[in-house]
Coordinates of C-alpha atoms in Angstrom, one line a residue:
X15 CA 0.0 0.0 0.0
X16 CA 1.1 3.6 -0.5
X17 CA 0.1 6.7 1.4
X18 CA -0.6 9.5 -1.0
X19 CA 1.4 12.7 -1.1
X20 CA 0.4 15.6 1.2
X21 CA -2.0 16.9 -1.5
X22 CA -4.0 13.7 -1.2
X23 CA -3.2 12.8 2.4
X24 CA -5.3 10.2 3.9
X25 CA -7.6 11.4 6.7
X26 CA -7.3 9.4 9.9
X27 CA -10.7 8.0 10.8
X28 CA -11.9 6.7 14.1
X29 CA -11.5 2.9 14.6
X30 CA -14.8 1.0 14.2
X31 CA -16.5 -0.4 17.3
X32 CA -16.2 -3.9 15.9
X33 CA -12.5 -3.6 15.4
X34 CA -11.9 -1.9 18.7
X35 CA -13.9 -4.7 20.5
X36 CA -11.9 -7.4 18.7
X37 CA -8.6 -5.8 19.6
X38 CA -9.5 -5.3 23.2
X39 CA -10.8 -8.9 23.5
X40 CA -7.5 -10.4 22.3
X41 CA -5.1 -7.8 23.9
X42 CA -6.7 -8.6 27.2
X43 CA -4.8 -11.9 26.9
X44 CA -1.5 -9.8 27.0
X45 CA 0.9 -8.8 24.3
X46 CA 2.7 -12.1 24.7
X47 CA -0.3 -14.2 23.9
X48 CA 0.7 -17.2 21.8
X49 CA -0.8 -18.1 18.4
X50 CA -4.2 -19.7 18.6
X51 CA -5.3 -22.2 15.9
X52 CA -8.9 -21.8 14.9
X53 CA -11.5 -24.2 13.5
X54 CA -11.9 -24.3 9.7
X55 CA -14.1 -22.5 8.9
X56 CA -14.2 -20.1 11.9
X57 CA -17.4 -18.3 12.8
X58 CA -16.6 -15.3 15.2
X59 CA -19.2 -15.2 18.0
X60 CA -22.0 -12.7 17.4
X61 CA -21.0 -12.0 13.8
X62 CA -22.8 -12.7 10.5
X63 CA -19.9 -14.3 8.6
X64 CA -17.4 -17.1 8.7
X65 CA -13.7 -17.1 7.9
X66 CA -12.0 -19.9 5.8
X67 CA -8.2 -20.0 5.4
X68 CA -6.8 -20.6 1.9
X69 CA -3.4 -21.5 0.6
X70 CA -1.9 -21.8 -2.9
X71 CA -3.8 -18.8 -4.3
X72 CA -2.5 -17.3 -7.5
X73 CA -2.4 -13.5 -7.3
X74 CA -4.2 -11.5 -8.7
X75 CA -7.1 -13.7 -9.9
X76 CA -6.9 -15.8 -6.8
X77 CA -7.4 -19.0 -8.8
X78 CA -6.2 -22.4 -7.6
X79 CA -6.6 -21.8 -3.9
X80 CA -7.5 -24.6 -1.6
X81 CA -8.7 -24.8 2.0
X82 CA -7.2 -28.3 2.4
X83 CA -4.3 -28.3 4.8
X84 CA -4.9 -24.7 6.0
X85 CA -6.8 -23.1 8.9
X86 CA -7.2 -19.6 10.4
X87 CA -5.1 -18.5 13.3
X88 CA -5.0 -15.5 15.5
X89 CA -2.3 -13.6 17.4
X90 CA 0.5 -14.7 15.1
X91 CA 2.9 -11.7 14.9
X92 CA 0.0 -9.3 15.7
X93 CA -2.3 -9.6 18.6
X94 CA -5.9 -9.8 17.5
X95 CA -5.1 -10.3 13.8
X96 CA -6.5 -13.2 11.9
X97 CA -3.9 -15.0 9.7
X98 CA -3.4 -18.4 8.0
X99 CA -1.6 -21.6 8.9
X100 CA -0.6 -23.3 5.7
X101 CA 0.9 -26.6 4.8
X102 CA 4.0 -26.4 2.6
X103 CA 5.0 -28.9 0.0
X104 CA 6.8 -31.0 2.6
X105 CA 3.7 -31.3 4.8
X106 CA 5.0 -28.9 7.4
X107 CA 2.4 -26.7 9.0
X108 CA 3.5 -23.1 9.1
X109 CA 1.8 -20.2 11.0
X110 CA 1.7 -17.1 8.8
X111 CA -0.5 -14.1 8.0
X112 CA -1.9 -13.1 4.6
X113 CA 1.1 -13.0 2.4
X114 CA 3.2 -14.4 -0.4
X115 CA 5.3 -17.5 0.1
X116 CA 7.4 -19.8 -2.1
X117 CA 5.3 -22.6 -3.4
X118 CA 8.3 -25.0 -4.0
X119 CA 9.4 -23.0 -7.0
X120 CA 12.2 -20.5 -7.3
X121 CA 11.2 -17.0 -6.2
X122 CA 9.9 -14.9 -9.1
X123 CA 8.9 -18.0 -11.1
X124 CA 5.8 -19.0 -9.2
X125 CA 4.5 -17.2 -6.1
X126 CA 1.6 -18.4 -4.1
X127 CA -0.4 -16.5 -1.6
X128 CA -2.3 -17.4 1.6
X129 CA -5.7 -15.8 2.0
X130 CA -8.9 -15.5 4.0
X131 CA -12.3 -16.1 2.5
X132 CA -15.1 -14.3 4.3
X133 CA -18.6 -15.7 3.6
X134 CA -21.7 -13.9 4.9
X135 CA -24.6 -15.8 6.3
X136 CA -26.9 -14.0 3.9
X137 CA -26.5 -11.4 1.2
X138 CA -25.5 -8.0 2.5
X139 CA -25.4 -4.5 1.0
X140 CA -22.1 -3.1 0.0
X141 CA -23.1 0.2 1.6
X142 CA -20.8 0.8 4.5
X143 CA -19.2 -2.6 4.1
X144 CA -15.5 -2.6 5.0
X145 CA -12.7 -4.7 6.4
X146 CA -10.1 -3.5 9.0
X147 CA -6.6 -4.6 8.1
X148 CA -3.4 -4.3 10.1
X149 CA 0.4 -4.4 10.1
X150 CA 1.6 -2.6 7.0
X151 CA 4.2 -0.7 9.0
X152 CA 3.0 2.7 7.6
X153 CA 1.8 5.9 9.1
X154 CA 0.4 9.2 8.0
X155 CA 3.8 10.5 7.1
X156 CA 4.6 7.6 4.7
X157 CA 5.0 8.5 1.1
X158 CA 5.6 5.0 -0.3
X159 CA 5.0 1.3 0.6
X160 CA 7.5 -0.5 2.7
X161 CA 9.2 -2.7 0.0
X162 CA 9.5 -5.5 2.5
X163 CA 5.8 -5.5 3.4
X164 CA 3.1 -7.2 1.4
X165 CA 0.2 -5.2 -0.1
X166 CA -3.5 -6.4 -0.3
X167 CA -5.6 -7.7 -3.1
X168 CA -9.2 -8.6 -2.9
X169 CA -11.9 -10.5 -4.9
X170 CA -15.5 -9.6 -4.1
X171 CA -18.5 -11.9 -4.8
X172 CA -22.2 -11.2 -5.3
X173 CA -25.4 -13.1 -5.9
X174 CA -24.8 -16.8 -6.4
X175 CA -21.1 -16.2 -5.6
X176 CA -20.7 -14.5 -8.9
X177 CA -17.3 -12.7 -9.1
X178 CA -17.9 -8.9 -9.0
X179 CA -14.2 -8.1 -9.5
X180 CA -10.6 -8.8 -8.7
X181 CA -8.9 -5.7 -7.3
X182 CA -5.1 -5.2 -7.1
X183 CA -3.3 -2.8 -4.8
X184 CA -3.2 -0.3 -7.6
X185 CA -7.0 -0.6 -8.1
X186 CA -7.6 -0.1 -4.4
X187 CA -5.5 3.0 -4.3
X188 CA -6.9 4.4 -7.6
X189 CA -10.4 4.0 -6.1
X190 CA -9.5 5.7 -2.8
X191 CA -10.8 2.6 -1.1
X192 CA -8.3 2.5 1.8
X193 CA -7.9 5.0 4.7
X194 CA -5.8 5.1 7.8
X195 CA -7.6 4.4 11.0
X196 CA -4.7 4.4 13.5
X197 CA -1.0 4.9 13.1
X198 CA 1.0 2.6 15.3
X199 CA -1.9 2.1 17.6
X200 CA -0.9 1.9 21.3
X201 CA -3.0 -1.2 21.9
X202 CA -2.3 -3.2 18.8
X203 CA 1.2 -1.8 18.4
X204 CA 0.6 -1.6 14.6
X205 CA -1.1 0.5 12.0
X206 CA -4.7 -0.2 11.1
X207 CA -6.5 0.5 7.8
X208 CA -10.1 0.6 6.6
X209 CA -10.6 -1.1 3.2
X210 CA -14.0 0.0 1.9
X211 CA -15.7 -2.5 -0.4
X212 CA -18.3 -0.1 -1.6
X213 CA -15.6 2.1 -3.0
X214 CA -14.6 -0.8 -5.3
X215 CA -18.0 -2.3 -6.4
X216 CA -20.3 0.7 -5.8
X217 CA -23.0 1.4 -3.2
X218 CA -26.0 -0.8 -2.9
X219 CA -24.5 -3.9 -4.5
X220 CA -25.4 -7.2 -3.0
X221 CA -22.3 -9.0 -1.6
X222 CA -22.1 -12.7 -0.6
X223 CA -18.4 -12.6 0.5
X224 CA -14.9 -11.7 -0.4
X225 CA -11.4 -13.1 -0.4
X226 CA -8.3 -11.3 0.9
X227 CA -4.8 -12.2 -0.4
X228 CA -1.5 -10.7 -1.2
X229 CA -0.6 -8.7 -4.3
X230 CA 2.6 -9.5 -6.2
X231 CA 3.4 -5.8 -6.2
X232 CA 3.5 -3.3 -3.3
X233 CA 1.8 0.1 -3.5
X234 CA 4.6 1.7 -5.4
X235 CA 4.5 -0.9 -8.1
X236 CA 7.7 -2.7 -7.1
X237 CA 7.6 -6.6 -7.2
X238 CA 7.3 -8.2 -3.8
X239 CA 9.9 -10.5 -2.4
X240 CA 9.2 -14.1 -1.4
X241 CA 8.6 -14.7 1.4
X242 CA 6.7 -11.5 2.2
X243 CA 6.1 -9.9 5.5
X244 CA 2.3 -10.6 5.9
X245 CA -0.7 -8.4 6.9
X246 CA -3.7 -9.4 9.0
X247 CA -7.5 -9.2 9.1
X248 CA -8.8 -7.5 12.2
X249 CA -12.5 -7.2 11.6
X250 CA -15.3 -7.1 9.0
X251 CA -17.5 -4.1 9.5
X252 CA -20.9 -4.6 8.0
X253 CA -23.2 -4.2 10.9
X254 CA -24.7 -1.0 9.4
X255 CA -25.7 -2.8 6.2
X256 CA -29.4 -2.7 5.3
X257 CA -31.3 -5.9 5.6
X258 CA -31.6 -7.8 2.4
X259 CA -35.1 -9.0 1.0
X260 CA -35.8 -12.6 0.2
X261 CA -34.6 -13.8 -3.3
X262 CA -37.1 -13.2 -6.0
X263 CA -38.3 -9.8 -4.8
X264 CA -38.4 -6.9 -7.2
X265 CA -35.9 -5.0 -5.2
X266 CA -33.4 -7.9 -5.2
X267 CA -33.7 -8.3 -9.0
X268 CA -33.3 -4.5 -9.6
X269 CA -30.3 -4.4 -7.3
X270 CA -28.7 -7.3 -9.1
X271 CA -29.1 -5.6 -12.4
X272 CA -27.6 -2.4 -11.2
X273 CA -24.7 -4.2 -9.6
X274 CA -24.0 -6.0 -12.9
X275 CA -24.0 -2.7 -14.8
X276 CA -21.6 -1.1 -12.2
X277 CA -19.1 -4.0 -12.3
X278 CA -19.1 -4.7 -16.0
X279 CA -15.9 -2.8 -16.6
X280 CA -12.9 -4.3 -14.8
X281 CA -10.6 -2.1 -12.9
X282 CA -7.4 -1.3 -14.6
X283 CA -4.3 -3.1 -13.3
X284 CA -1.9 -0.3 -14.5
X285 CA 0.3 0.2 -11.5
X286 CA 1.3 3.6 -12.7
X287 CA -2.2 4.8 -12.1
X288 CA -1.7 4.4 -8.3
X289 CA 0.9 7.1 -8.2

């Protein structure tokens, strides 16, 4: 990710209640809390979604991913952050976050990504829908991405799990879809960012879920190294979404048509556009 120049400086926004509650819950265990392995899939208590860990994803299209051999974890390298435990080619389980790793091929020839797939219990509106991400080692004074840190990519799905779009880091920046929540937060000891899904797919689009993974380029357009320094999912913020009518209603059909029109053109992957 890249923080824009002072002319386009990101505004720091208050951390969401969901993210704050998640952080406080886990940090109450202490900063030295060990990594906790979670069930696959993992359904956070009181939330309307589940989290499934994936490995062997191919950036940017996120094809080829599998949940076999992977599971979500929390507290690895970042207290309160959800990551992925993947199984490498030698059958060794490795705790990690969301990032790039060498899939038994020489770095630069084939790079795989771990990822987290979030599936909602029912269709939700994209209005106000966002994810809180952490640990990019950036602050409001940063002018470029940390070349050693991974940057995010996201695929968003709609009615019938239809792909609404694959969005690279460059797409995210060009759409102004990311904003700084806290810089080196005193509780989490890291930086937290809000990734707004409605900025990518448009407001009022019906969403069934999304997948977070790692881009092969950082925010400045430089190729990422393998292995990358991962980032983490802190919370999904969708509690303000409007309730969705039952399938078959006129509103649902109209919304689906509008969503299709909005998403028909695919976001450009020209990394230069992010500068």
